[in-house]
Each structure stands twice: as C-alpha cells, then as structure tokens.
Amino acid sequence: YKRQPLRPPVPEPLVTLVSPPLSELVKVTNKESLNLYAERLGLRFTRERTGAESYSALRSALAEELTRRGIPTRDLRPVDGSGLSRYNMATARGLVRVLFTSLREPYGLALVDSLPVAGQDGTLASRPVTPLTTGRIRAKTGTLSGQRCFVGVVDRPGDRQHPRVVFALMLGNMDEGTALPSSEAFDRFAAALVSLPLR
C-alpha cells in the first residue's frame, strides 16, 4: 500500500468585496469632504498613469496632467491627493481652470453631480438658500486653520450667454470672530453669482 501525498486544501474566499463605481467614490469624497478617500483616489490616479503608487509619482503625474490642460505651476502646485499639506500651492485662477477643464472631460457631468448642493447635502447642507438659489449652487469646500475655500459651479436661470459659471472663492485669516464669517461671505458671493448680471 502506497500512501498518497496530502494535497493542500483549495483556498476559498472568506468574503468578496465589490467596489462601487469610481463616480460613486468621487461623489462621497466630494459631498462629505473625506480626505482619506481623496488621498487614495489621488494615488489610484497615479498608479494608472505611472504604474507606481508613491507621492513623488503623484506629483509627477499631476504636473503632467496640469501641463496637458495648460495650467501653469504658478497657479497650481499640488503635492498630495487631499490638499492638506501646507506645501500645496494654489490660486483661485488655478482651481477654476481645473474645474473648467474637467467639465469638458467625459466625466464632467459626474463631477458636477458629486459637488455638494447648497441647502441640500454634503458640506453645504446647512447653507441658507432662497427660491432663486435653491439647487443652483454647487461647491467643493476646503478648510485649513483660518482658511476657507469654495470651488464650484453656479447655474444662472434665464442667462443664455452664461447659463453656468465656474468660480473659486479663497478666504484667508477668517475665523468666527471676524465681522463676516467665511460661510456667510460664501452665501452672499454665490447668491450674487446666481442673480446679478455678469460684466
């Protein structure tokens, strides 16, 4: 009698996880301002562009993409995926150009859909709206100590020449002790973009 060698057991998965579509991940990232998700999405972008997943590769991949879009480094110089590093450099013009050029990409509509809507959801859920501004103000928020940033789109009813406006509002040295808190400054700014004539 010859003993048969023992065969290792066939591995079976304990659990199977299926990732939601990328558009859904971007939506929850932007609506709730989840920095960890943003960091992972940035590294995922890097891996697809370079095959590597490191911060040096991320900086190279982002610089190449910004060059492709015609956005100079003096306007935008990202060093991470979440924007939390103090080494990130951005101007309002650079942020507007990223959003404006993104709206021309195949994912443009999904990007707009991912932005928080003033008075409805995400980080803008508590912002006041009027009958004219309801559903027409969308923006990604960014906050660092004493700094607030809003980048988004405003729909302008009845304006055939400018039906949608892209904007960036960067506020520095703003805290709750200022005469006009940053959130209220955003409310007034965005409402004006909806209703006032553009020059």
Coordinates of N, CA and C in Angstrom, one line a residue:
Y1 N 0.9 -1.2 0.0 CA 0.0 0.0 0.0 C 0.9 1.2 0.0
K2 N 0.6 2.1 -1.0 CA 1.4 3.3 -1.1 C 0.6 4.5 -0.7
R3 N 1.1 5.3 0.3 CA 0.3 6.4 0.9 C 0.3 7.6 -0.2
Q4 N -0.8 8.1 -0.4 CA -0.9 9.2 -1.4 C -0.5 10.5 -0.6
P5 N 0.3 11.4 -1.3 CA 0.7 12.6 -0.6 C -0.5 13.5 -0.3
L6 N -0.5 14.2 0.8 CA -1.6 15.1 1.1 C -1.5 16.3 0.3
R7 N -2.7 16.7 -0.2 CA -2.8 17.8 -1.1 C -3.3 19.0 -0.2
P8 N -2.7 20.2 -0.5 CA -3.2 21.3 0.3 C -4.6 21.6 0.0
P9 N -5.3 22.1 1.0 CA -6.8 22.4 0.7 C -6.9 23.5 -0.3
V10 N -7.9 23.5 -1.1 CA -8.2 24.5 -2.1 C -8.7 25.8 -1.4
P11 N -8.0 26.9 -1.6 CA -8.4 28.1 -0.8 C -9.8 28.6 -1.3
E12 N -10.5 29.0 -0.4 CA -11.8 29.6 -0.7 C -11.9 31.0 -0.1
P13 N -12.4 32.0 -0.8 CA -12.5 33.3 -0.2 C -13.5 33.4 0.9
L14 N -13.1 34.1 1.9 CA -13.9 34.3 3.1 C -15.0 35.3 2.8
V15 N -14.6 36.4 2.1 CA -15.6 37.4 1.8 C -15.2 38.0 0.4
T16 N -16.1 38.5 -0.3 CA -15.9 39.2 -1.6 C -16.4 40.6 -1.5
L17 N -15.6 41.5 -1.8 CA -16.0 42.9 -1.8 C -15.9 43.5 -3.2
V18 N -17.0 44.1 -3.6 CA -17.0 44.7 -4.9 C -17.1 46.2 -4.7
S19 N -16.1 46.9 -5.3 CA -16.0 48.4 -5.1 C -17.1 49.0 -5.9
P20 N -17.7 50.1 -5.3 CA -18.7 50.9 -6.1 C -18.0 51.5 -7.3
P21 N -18.8 52.0 -8.3 CA -18.1 52.7 -9.4 C -17.3 53.9 -8.9
L22 N -16.3 54.2 -9.7 CA -15.5 55.4 -9.4 C -16.3 56.7 -9.2
S23 N -17.3 56.8 -10.0 CA -18.2 58.0 -9.9 C -18.8 58.1 -8.5
E24 N -19.2 57.0 -7.9 CA -19.8 57.0 -6.6 C -18.8 57.3 -5.5
L25 N -17.5 56.8 -5.7 CA -16.5 57.1 -4.7 C -16.1 58.6 -4.7
V26 N -16.1 59.2 -5.9 CA -15.8 60.6 -6.1 C -17.0 61.4 -5.4
K27 N -18.2 60.9 -5.6 CA -19.3 61.6 -5.1 C -19.3 61.7 -3.5
V28 N -19.0 60.6 -2.9 CA -19.0 60.6 -1.4 C -17.8 61.3 -0.9
T29 N -16.7 61.3 -1.7 CA -15.5 62.1 -1.3 C -15.8 63.6 -1.3
N30 N -16.4 64.0 -2.4 CA -16.7 65.5 -2.5 C -17.8 65.9 -1.6
K31 N -18.9 65.2 -1.5 CA -20.0 65.6 -0.7 C -19.7 65.7 0.7
E32 N -18.9 64.7 1.3 CA -18.6 64.7 2.7 C -17.2 65.2 3.0
S33 N -16.4 65.6 2.0 CA -15.1 66.1 2.1 C -14.2 65.1 2.9
L34 N -14.1 63.9 2.4 CA -13.4 62.8 3.0 C -11.9 62.8 2.5
N35 N -11.0 63.3 3.3 CA -9.6 63.5 2.9 C -8.9 62.2 2.7
L36 N -9.2 61.1 3.4 CA -8.6 59.8 3.2 C -9.0 59.3 1.9
Y37 N -10.3 59.4 1.5 CA -10.7 59.0 0.2 C -10.0 59.7 -0.9
A38 N -9.9 61.1 -0.7 CA -9.2 61.9 -1.7 C -7.8 61.5 -1.9
E39 N -7.1 61.2 -0.8 CA -5.7 60.7 -0.9 C -5.6 59.4 -1.7
R40 N -6.5 58.5 -1.4 CA -6.5 57.2 -2.1 C -6.8 57.4 -3.6
L41 N -7.8 58.2 -3.9 CA -8.1 58.5 -5.3 C -6.9 59.1 -6.0
G42 N -6.2 60.0 -5.4 CA -5.0 60.6 -6.0 C -4.0 59.5 -6.3
L43 N -3.8 58.6 -5.4 CA -2.8 57.6 -5.6 C -3.2 56.5 -6.6
R44 N -4.6 56.3 -6.7 CA -5.1 55.5 -7.8 C -4.9 56.1 -9.1
F45 N -5.1 57.4 -9.2 CA -4.8 58.1 -10.5 C -3.4 58.0 -10.9
T46 N -2.5 58.1 -9.9 CA -1.1 58.0 -10.1 C -0.7 56.6 -10.6
R47 N -1.2 55.6 -10.0 CA -0.9 54.2 -10.4 C -1.4 53.9 -11.8
E48 N -2.5 54.5 -12.2 CA -3.0 54.3 -13.6 C -2.1 55.0 -14.6
R49 N -1.6 56.2 -14.2 CA -0.8 57.0 -15.1 C 0.7 56.5 -15.2
T50 N 1.2 56.1 -14.0 CA 2.7 55.8 -14.0 C 3.0 54.4 -13.7
G51 N 2.0 53.6 -13.1 CA 2.3 52.2 -12.7 C 2.9 52.2 -11.3
A52 N 3.2 53.3 -10.7 CA 3.7 53.4 -9.3 C 2.7 54.1 -8.4
E53 N 2.8 53.9 -7.1 CA 1.9 54.5 -6.2 C 2.7 55.1 -5.1
S54 N 3.3 56.3 -5.4 CA 4.1 57.0 -4.4 C 3.8 58.5 -4.5
Y55 N 4.2 59.2 -3.5 CA 3.9 60.7 -3.6 C 4.8 61.4 -4.6
S56 N 6.0 60.9 -4.8 CA 6.8 61.5 -5.9 C 6.2 61.2 -7.3
A57 N 5.7 60.0 -7.5 CA 5.0 59.7 -8.7 C 3.7 60.5 -8.9
L58 N 3.0 60.7 -7.7 CA 1.8 61.5 -7.8 C 2.1 62.9 -8.2
R59 N 3.1 63.5 -7.7 CA 3.5 64.9 -8.0 C 3.8 65.0 -9.5
S60 N 4.5 64.0 -10.0 CA 4.9 64.0 -11.5 C 3.6 63.8 -12.3
A61 N 2.8 62.9 -11.9 CA 1.6 62.6 -12.7 C 0.6 63.9 -12.7
L62 N 0.5 64.5 -11.6 CA -0.4 65.7 -11.5 C 0.2 66.8 -12.3
A63 N 1.5 67.0 -12.3 CA 2.2 68.1 -13.0 C 2.0 67.9 -14.5
E64 N 2.1 66.6 -14.9 CA 1.9 66.3 -16.4 C 0.5 66.6 -16.8
E65 N -0.5 66.2 -16.0 CA -1.9 66.5 -16.3 C -2.2 67.9 -16.3
L66 N -1.6 68.7 -15.4 CA -1.9 70.2 -15.4 C -1.3 70.8 -16.6
T67 N -0.1 70.3 -17.0 CA 0.6 70.9 -18.2 C -0.3 70.6 -19.5
R68 N -0.9 69.3 -19.5 CA -1.8 69.0 -20.6 C -2.9 69.9 -20.7
R69 N -3.4 70.4 -19.6 CA -4.6 71.3 -19.5 C -4.2 72.7 -19.7
G70 N -2.9 73.0 -19.7 CA -2.5 74.4 -19.9 C -2.5 75.2 -18.6
I71 N -2.4 74.6 -17.5 CA -2.4 75.2 -16.2 C -1.0 75.3 -15.6
P72 N -0.5 76.6 -15.6 CA 0.9 76.7 -15.1 C 1.1 76.4 -13.6
T73 N 2.3 76.0 -13.3 CA 2.6 75.7 -11.9 C 2.5 76.9 -11.0
R74 N 2.6 78.1 -11.5 CA 2.5 79.3 -10.7 C 1.0 79.4 -10.2
D75 N 0.1 78.7 -10.9 CA -1.3 78.8 -10.4 C -1.7 77.6 -9.6
L76 N -1.0 76.5 -9.8 CA -1.4 75.3 -9.0 C -0.2 74.3 -8.9
R77 N 0.1 74.0 -7.7 CA 1.2 73.0 -7.5 C 0.8 72.1 -6.4
P78 N 0.1 71.0 -6.7 CA -0.3 70.0 -5.7 C 0.9 69.0 -5.3
V79 N 0.9 68.7 -4.0 CA 1.9 67.7 -3.6 C 1.3 66.4 -3.0
D80 N -0.1 66.5 -2.8 CA -0.7 65.3 -2.2 C -2.1 65.2 -2.9
G81 N -2.9 64.2 -2.5 CA -4.2 64.0 -3.1 C -5.3 64.7 -2.3
S82 N -5.1 65.0 -1.1 CA -6.2 65.6 -0.3 C -6.1 67.1 -0.2
G83 N -5.0 67.7 -0.4 CA -4.9 69.1 -0.3 C -4.6 69.6 1.1
L84 N -4.3 68.6 2.0 CA -4.0 69.0 3.4 C -2.6 69.5 3.7
S85 N -1.6 69.1 2.8 CA -0.3 69.5 3.0 C -0.1 71.1 2.9
R86 N 0.7 71.6 3.7 CA 0.9 73.1 3.7 C 1.9 73.4 2.5
Y87 N 2.4 72.4 1.8 CA 3.2 72.6 0.7 C 2.4 72.7 -0.6
N88 N 1.1 72.4 -0.6 CA 0.3 72.7 -1.7 C 0.2 74.2 -2.0
M89 N 0.3 74.6 -3.2 CA 0.1 76.0 -3.6 C -1.0 76.1 -4.6
A90 N -1.9 77.0 -4.4 CA -3.0 77.2 -5.4 C -3.4 78.6 -5.4
T91 N -3.9 79.0 -6.6 CA -4.5 80.3 -6.7 C -6.0 80.0 -7.1
A92 N -6.8 81.0 -6.9 CA -8.2 80.9 -7.4 C -8.3 80.6 -8.9
R93 N -7.5 81.2 -9.6 CA -7.5 81.0 -11.1 C -7.1 79.6 -11.4
G94 N -6.1 79.0 -10.7 CA -5.7 77.6 -10.9 C -6.8 76.6 -10.6
L95 N -7.5 76.9 -9.5 CA -8.6 76.0 -9.1 C -9.8 76.1 -10.1
V96 N -10.1 77.3 -10.6 CA -11.1 77.5 -11.6 C -10.8 76.8 -12.9
R97 N -9.5 76.9 -13.3 CA -9.1 76.2 -14.5 C -9.2 74.7 -14.4
V98 N -8.9 74.1 -13.3 CA -9.0 72.7 -13.1 C -10.5 72.3 -13.3
L99 N -11.4 73.0 -12.6 CA -12.8 72.7 -12.7 C -13.3 72.9 -14.1
F100 N -13.0 74.0 -14.7 CA -13.4 74.4 -16.0 C -13.0 73.3 -17.1
T101 N -11.7 72.9 -17.0 CA -11.3 71.9 -18.0 C -11.8 70.5 -17.7
S102 N -12.1 70.3 -16.4 CA -12.7 69.0 -16.0 C -14.1 68.8 -16.6
L103 N -14.8 69.9 -16.6 CA -16.2 69.9 -17.2 C -16.2 69.5 -18.6
R104 N -15.1 69.7 -19.3 CA -15.0 69.3 -20.8 C -14.6 67.8 -21.0
E105 N -14.3 67.2 -19.9 CA -13.9 65.8 -20.0 C -15.1 64.9 -20.0
P106 N -15.0 63.6 -20.4 CA -16.2 62.7 -20.4 C -16.9 62.6 -19.0
Y107 N -16.1 62.8 -17.9 CA -16.7 62.6 -16.6 C -17.2 64.0 -16.0
G108 N -17.3 65.0 -16.9 CA -17.7 66.3 -16.4 C -19.1 66.3 -15.7
L109 N -20.1 65.7 -16.2 CA -21.4 65.6 -15.6 C -21.3 64.9 -14.2
A110 N -20.6 63.8 -14.2 CA -20.4 63.1 -12.9 C -19.7 64.0 -11.9
L111 N -18.8 64.8 -12.3 CA -18.1 65.7 -11.4 C -19.0 66.7 -10.8
V112 N -19.8 67.3 -11.6 CA -20.8 68.3 -11.2 C -21.8 67.6 -10.2
D113 N -22.2 66.4 -10.5 CA -23.1 65.7 -9.6 C -22.5 65.4 -8.3
S114 N -21.2 65.3 -8.2 CA -20.5 64.9 -7.0 C -20.4 66.1 -6.0
L115 N -20.6 67.3 -6.5 CA -20.4 68.5 -5.7 C -21.5 68.7 -4.7
P116 N -21.2 69.1 -3.5 CA -22.3 69.4 -2.5 C -23.2 70.5 -3.1
V117 N -24.5 70.4 -2.8 CA -25.5 71.4 -3.2 C -25.9 72.3 -2.0
A118 N -25.8 73.6 -2.1 CA -26.1 74.5 -1.0 C -27.6 74.2 -0.6
G119 N -27.7 74.1 0.8 CA -29.1 73.9 1.3 C -29.6 72.5 1.2
Q120 N -28.8 71.6 0.6 CA -29.4 70.2 0.3 C -28.6 69.1 0.9
D121 N -27.2 69.1 0.6 CA -26.5 67.9 1.1 C -25.0 68.2 1.3
G122 N -24.3 67.2 1.8 CA -22.9 67.3 2.0 C -22.5 68.5 2.9
T123 N -21.3 69.0 2.6 CA -20.7 70.1 3.5 C -21.5 71.4 3.3
L124 N -22.4 71.5 2.3 CA -23.2 72.7 2.2 C -24.6 72.6 2.6
A125 N -25.0 71.5 3.2 CA -26.4 71.2 3.6 C -27.0 72.3 4.5
S126 N -26.2 72.9 5.3 CA -26.8 73.9 6.3 C -26.7 75.3 5.7
R127 N -26.3 75.5 4.5 CA -26.2 76.8 4.0 C -27.6 77.3 3.6
P128 N -28.0 78.6 3.9 CA -29.3 79.1 3.5 C -29.4 79.3 2.0
V129 N -30.6 79.1 1.5 CA -30.9 79.3 0.1 C -32.3 80.0 0.0
T130 N -32.5 80.6 -1.2 CA -33.8 81.3 -1.5 C -34.4 80.5 -2.6
P131 N -35.7 80.9 -2.9 CA -36.3 80.2 -4.1 C -35.5 80.4 -5.4
L132 N -34.8 81.5 -5.5 CA -34.0 81.7 -6.7 C -32.7 80.8 -6.7
T133 N -32.1 80.6 -5.5 CA -30.8 79.9 -5.5 C -30.9 78.4 -5.2
T134 N -32.1 77.9 -4.8 CA -32.2 76.5 -4.5 C -31.8 75.6 -5.6
G135 N -30.9 74.7 -5.3 CA -30.4 73.7 -6.3 C -29.5 74.3 -7.4
R136 N -29.1 75.6 -7.3 CA -28.3 76.2 -8.3 C -26.8 76.5 -7.9
I137 N -26.5 76.2 -6.6 CA -25.1 76.4 -6.1 C -24.5 75.1 -5.7
R138 N -23.4 74.8 -6.3 CA -22.7 73.5 -6.0 C -21.2 73.9 -5.8
A139 N -20.6 73.4 -4.7 CA -19.2 73.7 -4.5 C -18.5 72.7 -3.6
K140 N -17.3 72.4 -3.9 CA -16.4 71.6 -3.0 C -15.8 72.6 -2.0
T141 N -15.8 72.2 -0.8 CA -15.3 73.1 0.3 C -13.9 72.6 0.7
G142 N -13.1 73.5 1.2 CA -11.8 73.1 1.7 C -11.5 74.0 2.9
T143 N -11.0 73.4 4.0 CA -10.8 74.1 5.2 C -9.4 73.8 5.8
L144 N -8.6 74.8 6.1 CA -7.4 74.7 6.9 C -7.5 75.7 8.0
S145 N -6.7 75.7 9.0 CA -6.7 76.7 10.1 C -6.8 78.1 9.5
G146 N -7.9 78.8 9.8 CA -8.1 80.2 9.4 C -8.3 80.4 7.9
Q147 N -8.4 79.3 7.1 CA -8.5 79.4 5.7 C -9.8 78.6 5.2
R148 N -10.5 79.2 4.3 CA -11.7 78.5 3.7 C -11.6 78.7 2.2
C149 N -12.0 77.7 1.5 CA -12.0 77.7 0.1 C -13.3 77.1 -0.4
F150 N -13.9 77.6 -1.5 CA -15.1 77.1 -2.1 C -14.8 77.1 -3.6
V151 N -14.9 76.0 -4.3 CA -14.7 75.9 -5.7 C -15.9 75.2 -6.3
G152 N -16.6 75.8 -7.3 CA -17.8 75.1 -7.8 C -18.4 75.8 -9.0
V153 N -19.7 75.4 -9.2 CA -20.4 76.0 -10.3 C -21.8 76.5 -9.8
V154 N -22.2 77.5 -10.5 CA -23.5 78.2 -10.3 C -24.3 78.2 -11.6
D155 N -25.5 77.7 -11.5 CA -26.4 77.8 -12.6 C -27.2 79.1 -12.6
R156 N -27.3 79.7 -13.7 CA -27.9 81.0 -13.8 C -29.2 80.9 -14.7
P157 N -30.3 80.9 -14.1 CA -31.6 80.8 -14.9 C -31.8 82.0 -15.7
G158 N -32.2 81.7 -17.0 CA -32.5 82.8 -17.9 C -31.3 83.5 -18.5
D159 N -30.1 83.1 -18.2 CA -29.0 83.8 -18.8 C -28.5 82.8 -19.9
R160 N -28.9 83.1 -21.1 CA -28.5 82.3 -22.3 C -27.0 82.4 -22.6
Q161 N -26.4 83.5 -22.3 CA -25.0 83.6 -22.7 C -24.1 83.0 -21.6
H162 N -24.5 83.0 -20.3 CA -23.7 82.4 -19.3 C -24.6 81.5 -18.4
P163 N -25.1 80.4 -18.9 CA -26.0 79.5 -18.2 C -25.4 78.9 -16.9
R164 N -24.0 78.7 -17.0 CA -23.3 78.1 -15.9 C -22.0 78.9 -15.7
V165 N -21.7 79.2 -14.4 CA -20.5 80.0 -14.1 C -19.6 79.1 -13.2
V166 N -18.3 79.0 -13.5 CA -17.4 78.3 -12.6 C -16.7 79.4 -11.7
F167 N -16.5 79.0 -10.4 CA -15.9 80.0 -9.5 C -15.0 79.4 -8.5
A168 N -14.2 80.2 -7.9 CA -13.3 79.8 -6.8 C -13.3 81.0 -5.8
L169 N -13.6 80.8 -4.6 CA -13.6 81.8 -3.6 C -12.6 81.3 -2.5
M170 N -11.5 82.0 -2.3 CA -10.5 81.7 -1.3 C -10.5 82.8 -0.3
L171 N -10.7 82.4 1.0 CA -10.7 83.3 2.1 C -9.7 83.0 3.1
G172 N -8.8 84.0 3.4 CA -7.7 83.8 4.4 C -8.0 84.6 5.6
N173 N -7.4 84.1 6.7 CA -7.5 84.7 8.0 C -8.9 84.9 8.5
M174 N -9.7 84.0 8.1 CA -11.2 84.0 8.5 C -11.4 83.1 9.7
D175 N -12.1 83.6 10.7 CA -12.5 82.8 11.8 C -13.8 83.3 12.3
E176 N -14.3 82.7 13.3 CA -15.7 83.1 13.8 C -15.7 84.5 14.4
G177 N -14.5 85.0 14.7 CA -14.5 86.4 15.3 C -14.5 87.5 14.3
T178 N -14.5 87.2 13.0 CA -14.5 88.3 12.0 C -15.9 88.8 11.9
A179 N -15.9 90.0 11.3 CA -17.2 90.7 11.2 C -18.2 89.9 10.3
L180 N -17.6 89.3 9.2 CA -18.4 88.5 8.3 C -17.7 87.1 8.2
P181 N -18.4 86.1 8.9 CA -17.8 84.7 8.8 C -17.7 84.2 7.4
S182 N -16.7 83.3 7.2 CA -16.4 82.8 5.8 C -17.7 82.2 5.2
S183 N -18.5 81.5 6.0 CA -19.6 80.8 5.4 C -20.6 81.8 4.9
E184 N -20.8 82.9 5.6 CA -21.7 83.9 5.2 C -21.2 84.7 4.0
A185 N -19.9 84.9 3.9 CA -19.3 85.5 2.8 C -19.5 84.7 1.5
F186 N -19.4 83.3 1.7 CA -19.7 82.4 0.6 C -21.2 82.5 0.2
D187 N -22.1 82.5 1.1 CA -23.5 82.6 0.8 C -23.8 83.8 0.0
R188 N -23.3 85.0 0.4 CA -23.6 86.2 -0.4 C -22.9 86.2 -1.8
F189 N -21.7 85.7 -1.8 CA -21.0 85.6 -3.1 C -21.7 84.7 -4.1
A190 N -22.1 83.5 -3.6 CA -22.8 82.6 -4.5 C -24.1 83.1 -5.0
A191 N -24.9 83.7 -4.0 CA -26.2 84.2 -4.4 C -26.1 85.3 -5.4
A192 N -25.0 86.1 -5.3 CA -24.8 87.2 -6.3 C -24.5 86.6 -7.7
L193 N -23.7 85.5 -7.7 CA -23.4 84.9 -9.0 C -24.6 84.3 -9.7
V194 N -25.6 83.9 -8.9 CA -26.8 83.4 -9.5 C -27.7 84.5 -10.0
S195 N -27.8 85.6 -9.3 CA -28.8 86.6 -9.6 C -28.3 87.9 -10.3
L196 N -27.0 88.3 -10.1 CA -26.6 89.6 -10.6 C -26.1 89.5 -12.0
P197 N -26.2 90.5 -12.8 CA -25.6 90.5 -14.2 C -24.1 90.3 -14.2
L198 N -23.6 89.6 -15.2 CA -22.1 89.5 -15.3 C -21.6 90.5 -16.2
R199 N -20.4 91.0 -15.9 CA -19.8 92.1 -16.7 C -18.8 91.5 -17.6

